[in-house]
mmCIF file of C-alpha atoms and ligand atoms in Angstrom:
data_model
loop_
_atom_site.group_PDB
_atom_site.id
_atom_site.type_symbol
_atom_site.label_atom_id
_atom_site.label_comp_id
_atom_site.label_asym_id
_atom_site.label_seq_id
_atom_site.Cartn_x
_atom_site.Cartn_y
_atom_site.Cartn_z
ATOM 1 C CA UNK A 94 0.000 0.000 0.000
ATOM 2 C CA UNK A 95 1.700 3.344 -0.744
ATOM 3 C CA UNK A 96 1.435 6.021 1.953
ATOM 4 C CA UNK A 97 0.631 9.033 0.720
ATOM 5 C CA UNK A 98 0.628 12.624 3.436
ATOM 6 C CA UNK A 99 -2.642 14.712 3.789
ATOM 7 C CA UNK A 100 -0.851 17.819 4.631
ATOM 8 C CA UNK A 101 0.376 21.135 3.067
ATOM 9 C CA UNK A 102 3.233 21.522 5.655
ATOM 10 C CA UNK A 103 6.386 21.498 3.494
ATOM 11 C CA UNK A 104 9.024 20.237 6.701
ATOM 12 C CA UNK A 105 6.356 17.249 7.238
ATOM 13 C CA UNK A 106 6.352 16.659 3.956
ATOM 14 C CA UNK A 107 10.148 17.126 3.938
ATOM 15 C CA UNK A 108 10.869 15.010 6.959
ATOM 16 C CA UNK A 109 8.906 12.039 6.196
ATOM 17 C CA UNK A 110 10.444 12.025 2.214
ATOM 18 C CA UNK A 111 13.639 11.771 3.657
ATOM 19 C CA UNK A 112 12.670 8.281 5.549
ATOM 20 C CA UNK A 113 11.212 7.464 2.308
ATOM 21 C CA UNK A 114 7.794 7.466 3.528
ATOM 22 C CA UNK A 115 6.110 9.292 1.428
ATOM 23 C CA UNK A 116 5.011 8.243 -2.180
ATOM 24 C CA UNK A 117 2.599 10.829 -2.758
ATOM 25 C CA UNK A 118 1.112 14.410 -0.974
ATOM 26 C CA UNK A 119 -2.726 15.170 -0.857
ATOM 27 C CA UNK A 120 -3.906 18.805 0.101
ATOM 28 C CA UNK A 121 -7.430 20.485 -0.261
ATOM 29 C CA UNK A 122 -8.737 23.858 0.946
ATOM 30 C CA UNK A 123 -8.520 23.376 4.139
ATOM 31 C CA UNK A 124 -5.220 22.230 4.391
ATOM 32 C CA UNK A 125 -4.385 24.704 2.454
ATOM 33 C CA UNK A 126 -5.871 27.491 4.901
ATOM 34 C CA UNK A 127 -3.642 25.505 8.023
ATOM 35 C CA UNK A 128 -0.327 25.866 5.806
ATOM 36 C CA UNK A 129 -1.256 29.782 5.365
ATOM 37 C CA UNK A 130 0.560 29.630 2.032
ATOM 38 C CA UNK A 131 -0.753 30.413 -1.120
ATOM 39 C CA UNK A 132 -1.495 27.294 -3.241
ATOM 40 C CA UNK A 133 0.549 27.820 -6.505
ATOM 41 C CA UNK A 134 3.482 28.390 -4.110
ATOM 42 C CA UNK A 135 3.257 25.999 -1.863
ATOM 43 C CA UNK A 136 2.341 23.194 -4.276
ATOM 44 C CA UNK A 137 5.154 23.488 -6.396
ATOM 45 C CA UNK A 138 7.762 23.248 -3.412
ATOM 46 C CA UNK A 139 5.998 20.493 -2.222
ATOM 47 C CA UNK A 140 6.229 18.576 -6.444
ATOM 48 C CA UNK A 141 10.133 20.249 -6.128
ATOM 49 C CA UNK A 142 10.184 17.189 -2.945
ATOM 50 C CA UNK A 143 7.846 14.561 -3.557
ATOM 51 C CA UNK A 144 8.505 12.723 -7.014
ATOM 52 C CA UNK A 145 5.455 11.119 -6.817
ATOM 53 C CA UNK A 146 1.816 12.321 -7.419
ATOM 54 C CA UNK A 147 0.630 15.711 -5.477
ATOM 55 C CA UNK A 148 -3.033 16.408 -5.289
ATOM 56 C CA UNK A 149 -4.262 19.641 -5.538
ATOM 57 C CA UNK A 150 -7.981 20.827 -5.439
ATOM 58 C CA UNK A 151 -10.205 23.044 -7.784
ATOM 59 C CA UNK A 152 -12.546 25.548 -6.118
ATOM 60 C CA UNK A 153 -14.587 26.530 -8.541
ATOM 61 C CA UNK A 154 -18.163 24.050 -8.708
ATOM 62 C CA UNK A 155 -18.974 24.070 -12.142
ATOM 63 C CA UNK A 156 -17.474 22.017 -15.031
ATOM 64 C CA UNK A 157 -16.177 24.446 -17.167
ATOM 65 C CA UNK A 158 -14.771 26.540 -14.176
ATOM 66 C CA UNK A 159 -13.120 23.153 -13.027
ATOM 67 C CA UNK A 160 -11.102 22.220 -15.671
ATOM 68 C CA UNK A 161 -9.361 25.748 -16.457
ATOM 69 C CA UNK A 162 -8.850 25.725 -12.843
ATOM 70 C CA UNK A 163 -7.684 21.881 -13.153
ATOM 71 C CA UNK A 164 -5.341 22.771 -16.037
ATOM 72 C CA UNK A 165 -3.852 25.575 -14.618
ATOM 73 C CA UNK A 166 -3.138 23.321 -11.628
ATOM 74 C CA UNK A 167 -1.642 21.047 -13.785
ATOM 75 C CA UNK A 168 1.120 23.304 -14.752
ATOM 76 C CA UNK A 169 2.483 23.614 -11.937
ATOM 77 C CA UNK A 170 4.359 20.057 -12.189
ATOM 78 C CA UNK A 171 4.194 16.890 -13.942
ATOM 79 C CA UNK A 172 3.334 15.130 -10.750
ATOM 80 C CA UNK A 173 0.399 17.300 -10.212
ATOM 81 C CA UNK A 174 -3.187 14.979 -9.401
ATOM 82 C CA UNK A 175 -5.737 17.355 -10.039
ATOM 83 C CA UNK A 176 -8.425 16.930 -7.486
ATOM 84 C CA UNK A 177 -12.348 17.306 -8.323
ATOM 85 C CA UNK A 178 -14.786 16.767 -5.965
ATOM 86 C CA UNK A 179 -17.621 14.316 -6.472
ATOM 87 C CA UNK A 180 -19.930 15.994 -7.926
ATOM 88 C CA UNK A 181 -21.983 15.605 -11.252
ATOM 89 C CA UNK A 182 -19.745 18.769 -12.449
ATOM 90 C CA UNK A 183 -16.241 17.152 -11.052
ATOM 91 C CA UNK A 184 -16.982 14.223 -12.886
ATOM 92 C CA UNK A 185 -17.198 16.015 -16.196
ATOM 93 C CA UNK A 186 -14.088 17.641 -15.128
ATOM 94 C CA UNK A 187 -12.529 14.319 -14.559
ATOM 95 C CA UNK A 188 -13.483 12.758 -17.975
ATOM 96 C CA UNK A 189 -11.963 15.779 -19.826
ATOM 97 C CA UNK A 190 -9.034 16.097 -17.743
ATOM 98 C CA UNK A 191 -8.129 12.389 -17.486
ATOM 99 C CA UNK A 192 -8.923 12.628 -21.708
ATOM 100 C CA UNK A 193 -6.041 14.648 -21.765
ATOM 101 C CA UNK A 194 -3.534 12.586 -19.750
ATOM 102 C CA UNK A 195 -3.827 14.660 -16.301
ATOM 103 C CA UNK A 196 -4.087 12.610 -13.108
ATOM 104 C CA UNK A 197 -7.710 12.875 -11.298
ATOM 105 C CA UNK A 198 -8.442 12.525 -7.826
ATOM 106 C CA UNK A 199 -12.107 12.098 -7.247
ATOM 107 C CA UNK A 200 -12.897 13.369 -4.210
ATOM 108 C CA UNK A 201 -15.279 13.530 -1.188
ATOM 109 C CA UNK A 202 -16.444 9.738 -2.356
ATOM 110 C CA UNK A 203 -19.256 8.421 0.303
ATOM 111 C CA UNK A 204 -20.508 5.530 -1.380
ATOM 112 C CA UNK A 205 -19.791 2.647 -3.528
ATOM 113 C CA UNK A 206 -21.931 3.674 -6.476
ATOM 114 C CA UNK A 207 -19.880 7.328 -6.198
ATOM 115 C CA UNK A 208 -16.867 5.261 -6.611
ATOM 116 C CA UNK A 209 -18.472 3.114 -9.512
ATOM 117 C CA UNK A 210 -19.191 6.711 -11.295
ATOM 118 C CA UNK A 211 -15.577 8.155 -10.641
ATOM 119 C CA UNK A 212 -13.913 4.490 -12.107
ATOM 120 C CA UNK A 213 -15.796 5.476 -15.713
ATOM 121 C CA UNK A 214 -15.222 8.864 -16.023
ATOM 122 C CA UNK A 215 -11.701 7.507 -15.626
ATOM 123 C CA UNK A 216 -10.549 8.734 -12.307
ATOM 124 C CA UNK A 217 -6.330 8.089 -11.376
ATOM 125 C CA UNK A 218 -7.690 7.841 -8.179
ATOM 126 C CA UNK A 219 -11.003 7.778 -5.798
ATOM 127 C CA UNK A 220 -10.828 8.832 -2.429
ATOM 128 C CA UNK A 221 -13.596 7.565 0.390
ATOM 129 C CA UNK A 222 -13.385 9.832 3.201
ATOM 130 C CA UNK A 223 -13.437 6.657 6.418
ATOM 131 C CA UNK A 224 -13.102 8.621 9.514
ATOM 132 C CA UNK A 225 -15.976 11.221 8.434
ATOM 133 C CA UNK A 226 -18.062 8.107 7.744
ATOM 134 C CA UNK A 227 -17.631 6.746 10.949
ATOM 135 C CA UNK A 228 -18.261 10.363 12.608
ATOM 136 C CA UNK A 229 -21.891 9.690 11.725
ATOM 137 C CA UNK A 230 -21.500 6.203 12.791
ATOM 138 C CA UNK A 231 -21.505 4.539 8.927
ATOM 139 C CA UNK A 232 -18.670 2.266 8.842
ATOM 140 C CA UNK A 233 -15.839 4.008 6.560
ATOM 141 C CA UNK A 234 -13.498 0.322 6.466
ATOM 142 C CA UNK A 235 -16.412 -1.065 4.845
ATOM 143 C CA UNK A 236 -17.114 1.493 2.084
ATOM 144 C CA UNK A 237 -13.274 0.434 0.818
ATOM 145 C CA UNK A 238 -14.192 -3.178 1.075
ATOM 146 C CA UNK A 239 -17.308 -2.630 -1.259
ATOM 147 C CA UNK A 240 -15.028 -0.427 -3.938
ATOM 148 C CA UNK A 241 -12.282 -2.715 -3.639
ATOM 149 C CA UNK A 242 -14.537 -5.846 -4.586
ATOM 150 C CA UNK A 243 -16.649 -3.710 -7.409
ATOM 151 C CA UNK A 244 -13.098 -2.497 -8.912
ATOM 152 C CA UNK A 245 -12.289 -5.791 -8.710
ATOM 153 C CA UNK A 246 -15.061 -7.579 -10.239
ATOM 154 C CA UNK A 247 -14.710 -5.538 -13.533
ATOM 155 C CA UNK A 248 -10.839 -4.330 -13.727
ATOM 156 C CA UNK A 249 -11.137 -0.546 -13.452
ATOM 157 C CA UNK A 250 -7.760 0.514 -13.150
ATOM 158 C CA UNK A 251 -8.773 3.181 -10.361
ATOM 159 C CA UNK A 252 -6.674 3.397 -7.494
ATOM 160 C CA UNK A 253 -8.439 3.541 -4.394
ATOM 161 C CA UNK A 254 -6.784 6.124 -2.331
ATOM 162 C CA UNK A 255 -8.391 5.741 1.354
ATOM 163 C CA UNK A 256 -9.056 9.066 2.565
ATOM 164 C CA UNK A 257 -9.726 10.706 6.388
ATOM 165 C CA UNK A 258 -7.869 8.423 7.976
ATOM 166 C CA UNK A 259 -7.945 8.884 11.566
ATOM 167 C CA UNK A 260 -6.008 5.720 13.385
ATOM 168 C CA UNK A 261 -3.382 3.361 13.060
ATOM 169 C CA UNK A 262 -6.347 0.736 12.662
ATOM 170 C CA UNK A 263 -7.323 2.359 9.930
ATOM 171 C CA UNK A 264 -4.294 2.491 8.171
ATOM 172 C CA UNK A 265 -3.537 -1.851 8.845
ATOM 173 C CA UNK A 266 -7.529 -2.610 8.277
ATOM 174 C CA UNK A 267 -6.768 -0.772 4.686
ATOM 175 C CA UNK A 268 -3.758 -2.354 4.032
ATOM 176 C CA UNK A 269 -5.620 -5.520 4.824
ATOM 177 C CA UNK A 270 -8.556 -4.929 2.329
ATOM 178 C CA UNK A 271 -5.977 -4.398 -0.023
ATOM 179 C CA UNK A 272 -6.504 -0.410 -0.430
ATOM 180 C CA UNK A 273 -3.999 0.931 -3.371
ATOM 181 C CA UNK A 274 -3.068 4.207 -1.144
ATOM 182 C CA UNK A 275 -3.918 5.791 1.649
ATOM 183 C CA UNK A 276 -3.511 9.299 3.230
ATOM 184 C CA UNK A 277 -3.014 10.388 6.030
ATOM 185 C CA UNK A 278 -1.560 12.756 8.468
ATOM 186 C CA UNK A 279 1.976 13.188 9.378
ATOM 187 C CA UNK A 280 0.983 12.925 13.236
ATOM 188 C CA UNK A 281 -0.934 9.100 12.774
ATOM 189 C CA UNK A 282 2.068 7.966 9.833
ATOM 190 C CA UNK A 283 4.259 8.996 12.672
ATOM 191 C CA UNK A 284 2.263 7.768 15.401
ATOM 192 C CA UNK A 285 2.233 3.525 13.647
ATOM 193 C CA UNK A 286 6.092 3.222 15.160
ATOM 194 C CA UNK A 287 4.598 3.062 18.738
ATOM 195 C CA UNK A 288 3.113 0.398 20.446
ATOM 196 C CA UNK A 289 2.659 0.455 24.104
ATOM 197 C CA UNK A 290 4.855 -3.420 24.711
ATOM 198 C CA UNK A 291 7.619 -1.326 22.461
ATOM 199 C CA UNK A 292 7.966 1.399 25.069
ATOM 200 C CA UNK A 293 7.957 -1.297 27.882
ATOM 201 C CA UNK A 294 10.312 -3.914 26.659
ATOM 202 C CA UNK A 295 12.685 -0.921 25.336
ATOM 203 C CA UNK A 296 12.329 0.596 29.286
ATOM 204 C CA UNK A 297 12.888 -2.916 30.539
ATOM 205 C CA UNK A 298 16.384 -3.439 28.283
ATOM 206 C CA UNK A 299 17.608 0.022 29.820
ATOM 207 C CA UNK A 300 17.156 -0.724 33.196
ATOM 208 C CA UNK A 301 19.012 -4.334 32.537
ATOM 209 C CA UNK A 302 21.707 -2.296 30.972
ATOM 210 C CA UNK A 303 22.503 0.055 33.146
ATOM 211 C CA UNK A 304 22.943 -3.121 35.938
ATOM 212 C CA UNK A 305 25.385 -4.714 33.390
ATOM 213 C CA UNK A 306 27.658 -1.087 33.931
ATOM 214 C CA UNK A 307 28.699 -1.817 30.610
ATOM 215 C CA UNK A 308 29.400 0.434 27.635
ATOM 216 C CA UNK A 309 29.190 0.203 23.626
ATOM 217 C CA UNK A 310 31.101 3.496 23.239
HETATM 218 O O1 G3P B 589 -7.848 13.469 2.707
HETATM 219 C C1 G3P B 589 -9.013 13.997 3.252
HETATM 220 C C2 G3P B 589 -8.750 14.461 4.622
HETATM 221 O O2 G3P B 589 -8.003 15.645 4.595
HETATM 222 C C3 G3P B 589 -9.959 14.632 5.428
HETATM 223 O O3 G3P B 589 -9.600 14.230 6.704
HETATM 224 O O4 G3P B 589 -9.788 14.068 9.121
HETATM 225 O O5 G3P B 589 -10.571 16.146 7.902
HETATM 226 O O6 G3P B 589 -11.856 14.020 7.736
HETATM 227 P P1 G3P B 589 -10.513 14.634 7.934
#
């Protein structure tokens, strides 16, 4: 499963690259607001780190507004994943823009027949939002279950790019259902090194150690 970061925060991004954790960025508005950068800027240091796909959002919420924004978007690098939200507009956007050999992200995806929609208008990717799913107690794991098995049962090429994640359990539970990416931010990537037996049995060793009065340099 390749990890992509859902963050607009160019030393995360920078820090994580460098532990080659990173094979893709994903921003939208709002991440965009937290970073307090302006988007053209920002995005293109962020393709200057990241070789591999960066997706950046259109604001505008009709068709025709969508793809000059999605073009001009696309300028910005090669690696740029122009991202349309799921609406009947985005995916008009996404047919013409995916026509002419951009990379899509379909996004704000809630339900399998969403996903089914976003697969023929030839969508790069399709994100399902999990952890806003399970705010209104649907269950987000098995929304990527249902894509993965309709992708599945008919070859679309779509990558499903599991979105909102929220927990560490998210992140294995996708891995498990076999999710193509997944994004997520730099404080739960960071946050699957820990486990509480790793902290204890590390504690335990130093204790042991320090008895031994020994040194390794
Ligand atoms: O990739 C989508 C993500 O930014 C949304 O996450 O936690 O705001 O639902 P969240």
């Amino acid at each position: 499963m390749k990890f992509f970061v859902d963050t607009a925060d160019v030393d995360a991004i920078r820090e994580l690259n460098d532990l080659g954790m990173v094979d893709g960025v994903t921003t939208n508005p709002s991440l965009i607001l937290k970073s307090g950068r302006d988007i053209l800027e920002v995005t293109k240091e962020i393709c200057d780190i990241v070789s591999g796909p960066v997706s950046a959002e259109v604001v505008a919420l009709t068709a025709d507004e969508m793809i000059a924004e999605g073009r001009k978007l696309a300028k910005i690098a090669p690696n740029i994943a122009v991202k349309v939200p799921l609406t009947w507009d985005g995916l008009k956007t996404c047919k013409v823009l995916s026509g002419e050999g951009h990379m899509v992200n379909v996004t704000l995806c809630f339900s399998a027949n969403q996903a089914l929609l976003a697969a023929k208008a030839g969508a790069t990717f399709i994100s399902p939002f999990i952890g806003r799913m399970d705010d209104i107690n649907l269950d987000g794991l098995d929304l990527i279950a249902d894509i993965r098995t309709i992708y599945d049962n008919y070859g679309f090429e779509t990558q499903i790019l599991a979105a909102s994640i929220r927990t560490a359990n998210h992140v294995a539970q996708c891995a498990l259902i076999g999710a193509d990416v997944m994004t997520a931010p730099p404080s739960v990537i960071k946050g699957l090194a820990g486990h509480v037996l790793t902290d204890k049995g590390l504690d335990q060793f130093m204790k042991d150690w320090a008895k031994t009065g020994q040194k390794i340099l």
